[in-house]
C-alpha positions as a printed Julia matrix, in Angstrom:
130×3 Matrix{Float64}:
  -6.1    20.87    3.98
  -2.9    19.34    4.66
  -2.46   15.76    6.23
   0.27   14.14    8.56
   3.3    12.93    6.38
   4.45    9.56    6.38
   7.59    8.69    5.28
   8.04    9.02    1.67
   5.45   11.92    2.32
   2.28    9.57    0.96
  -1.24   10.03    1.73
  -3.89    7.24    2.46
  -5.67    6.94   -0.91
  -7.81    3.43    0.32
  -7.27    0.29    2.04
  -7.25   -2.5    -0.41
  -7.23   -5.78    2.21
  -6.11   -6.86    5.48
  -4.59   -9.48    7.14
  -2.72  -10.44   10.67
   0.53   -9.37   11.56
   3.03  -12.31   11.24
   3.85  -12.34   15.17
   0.35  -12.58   15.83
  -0.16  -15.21   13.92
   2.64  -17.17   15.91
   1.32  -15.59   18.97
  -3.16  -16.29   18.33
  -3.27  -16.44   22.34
  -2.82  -12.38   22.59
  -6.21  -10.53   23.63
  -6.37   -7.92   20.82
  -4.97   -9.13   17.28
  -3.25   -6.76   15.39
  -3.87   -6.51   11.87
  -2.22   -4.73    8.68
  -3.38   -3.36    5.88
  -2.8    -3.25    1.81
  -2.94    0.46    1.44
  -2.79    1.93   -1.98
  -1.08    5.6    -1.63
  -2.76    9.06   -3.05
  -0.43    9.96   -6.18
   0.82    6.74   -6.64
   0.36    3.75   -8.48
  -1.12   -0.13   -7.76
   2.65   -1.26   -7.89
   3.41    0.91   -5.0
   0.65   -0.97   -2.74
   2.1    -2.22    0.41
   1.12   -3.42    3.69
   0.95   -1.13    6.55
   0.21   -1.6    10.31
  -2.85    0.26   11.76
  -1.2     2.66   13.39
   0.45    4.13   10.3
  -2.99    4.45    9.4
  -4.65    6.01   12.19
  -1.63    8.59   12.16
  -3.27   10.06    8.8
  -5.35   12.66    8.53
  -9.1    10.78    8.74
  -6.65    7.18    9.13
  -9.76    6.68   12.21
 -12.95    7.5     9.76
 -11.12    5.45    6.48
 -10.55    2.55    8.6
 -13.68    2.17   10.36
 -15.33    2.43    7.16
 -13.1    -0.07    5.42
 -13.93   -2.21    8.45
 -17.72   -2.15    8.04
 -17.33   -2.59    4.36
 -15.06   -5.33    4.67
 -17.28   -7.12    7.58
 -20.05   -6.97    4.65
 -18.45   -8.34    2.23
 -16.96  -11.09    4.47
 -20.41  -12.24    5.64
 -22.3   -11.78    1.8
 -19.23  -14.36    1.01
 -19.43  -16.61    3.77
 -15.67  -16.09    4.29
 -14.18  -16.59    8.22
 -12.69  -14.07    9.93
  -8.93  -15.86    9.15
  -9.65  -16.58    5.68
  -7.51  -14.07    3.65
  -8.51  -12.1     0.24
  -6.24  -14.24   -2.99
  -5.25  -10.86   -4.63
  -6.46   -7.51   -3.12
  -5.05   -6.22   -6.39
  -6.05   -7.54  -10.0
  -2.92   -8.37  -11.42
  -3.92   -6.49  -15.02
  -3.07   -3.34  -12.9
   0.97   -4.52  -12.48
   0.99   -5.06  -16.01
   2.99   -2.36  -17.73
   0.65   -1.7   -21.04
   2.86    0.27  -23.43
   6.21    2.87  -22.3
   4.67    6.08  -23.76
   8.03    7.93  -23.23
  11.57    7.7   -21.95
  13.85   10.36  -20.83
  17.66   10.76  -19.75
  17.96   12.13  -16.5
  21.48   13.39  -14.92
  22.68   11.85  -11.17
  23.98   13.95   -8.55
  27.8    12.25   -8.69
  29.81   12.51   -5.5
  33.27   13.12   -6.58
  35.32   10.19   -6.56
  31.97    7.96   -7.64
  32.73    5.42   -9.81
  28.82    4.89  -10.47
  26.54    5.56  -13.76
  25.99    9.89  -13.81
  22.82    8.97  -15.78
  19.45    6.82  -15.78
  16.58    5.94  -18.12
  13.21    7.2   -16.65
  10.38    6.02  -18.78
   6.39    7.18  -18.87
   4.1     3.85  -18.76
   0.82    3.83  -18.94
  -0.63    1.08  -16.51
């Protein structure tokens, strides 16, 4: 089944947290807040978490169905907590998961040099496990 591509050709793996958009927070007066999201990407790792606006979200393959159940969940959790709708989650990831563990491998990979590039033609890539 293939999905809609984002940039950086990522799929929606879960929603981790949300929060309001910073002009909406300067602007509480508007009639329907807008809200992002911490979105952890399909292939990727917690590191590349970031925070995307809904409607990068509902451009996904099931973005509607994920976020409506992330929103019911979330609404849950919110009122088992006795949290307000403002208050915000501390860390929506556990920082043990940014924590490189051990570098299992490391490789030398060749650059594509443009002729007349004074830059490095190599890099380290390394293999961590997380």
């Amino acid at each position: 089944m293939a999905a809609v591509a984002l940039e950086r050709s990522r799929l929606l793996e879960r929603e981790n947290a949300l929060r309001r958009k910073a002009e909406e927070q300067r602007e509480a007066k508007e009639a329907e807040p807008k809200y992002e999201f911490f979105v952890k990407w399909k292939g990727f790792s917690y590191i590349h978490c970031e925070w995307v606006g809904e409607e990068v979200i509902l451009s996904q393959n099931q973005g509607k169905a994920r976020l409506i159940r992330f929103l019911r969940k979330d609404e849950g959790t919110r009122l088992m907590q006795g949290l307000d709708e403002d208050a915000e989650d501390e860390d929506p990831v556990p920082e043990d998961f940014l924590l490189v563990d051990r570098i299992i491998a490391e490789r030398t990979v060749d650059l594509e040099v443009e002729e007349g590039s004074q830059g490095p033609s190599t890099r380290l890539e390394y293999l961590v496990k997380w």
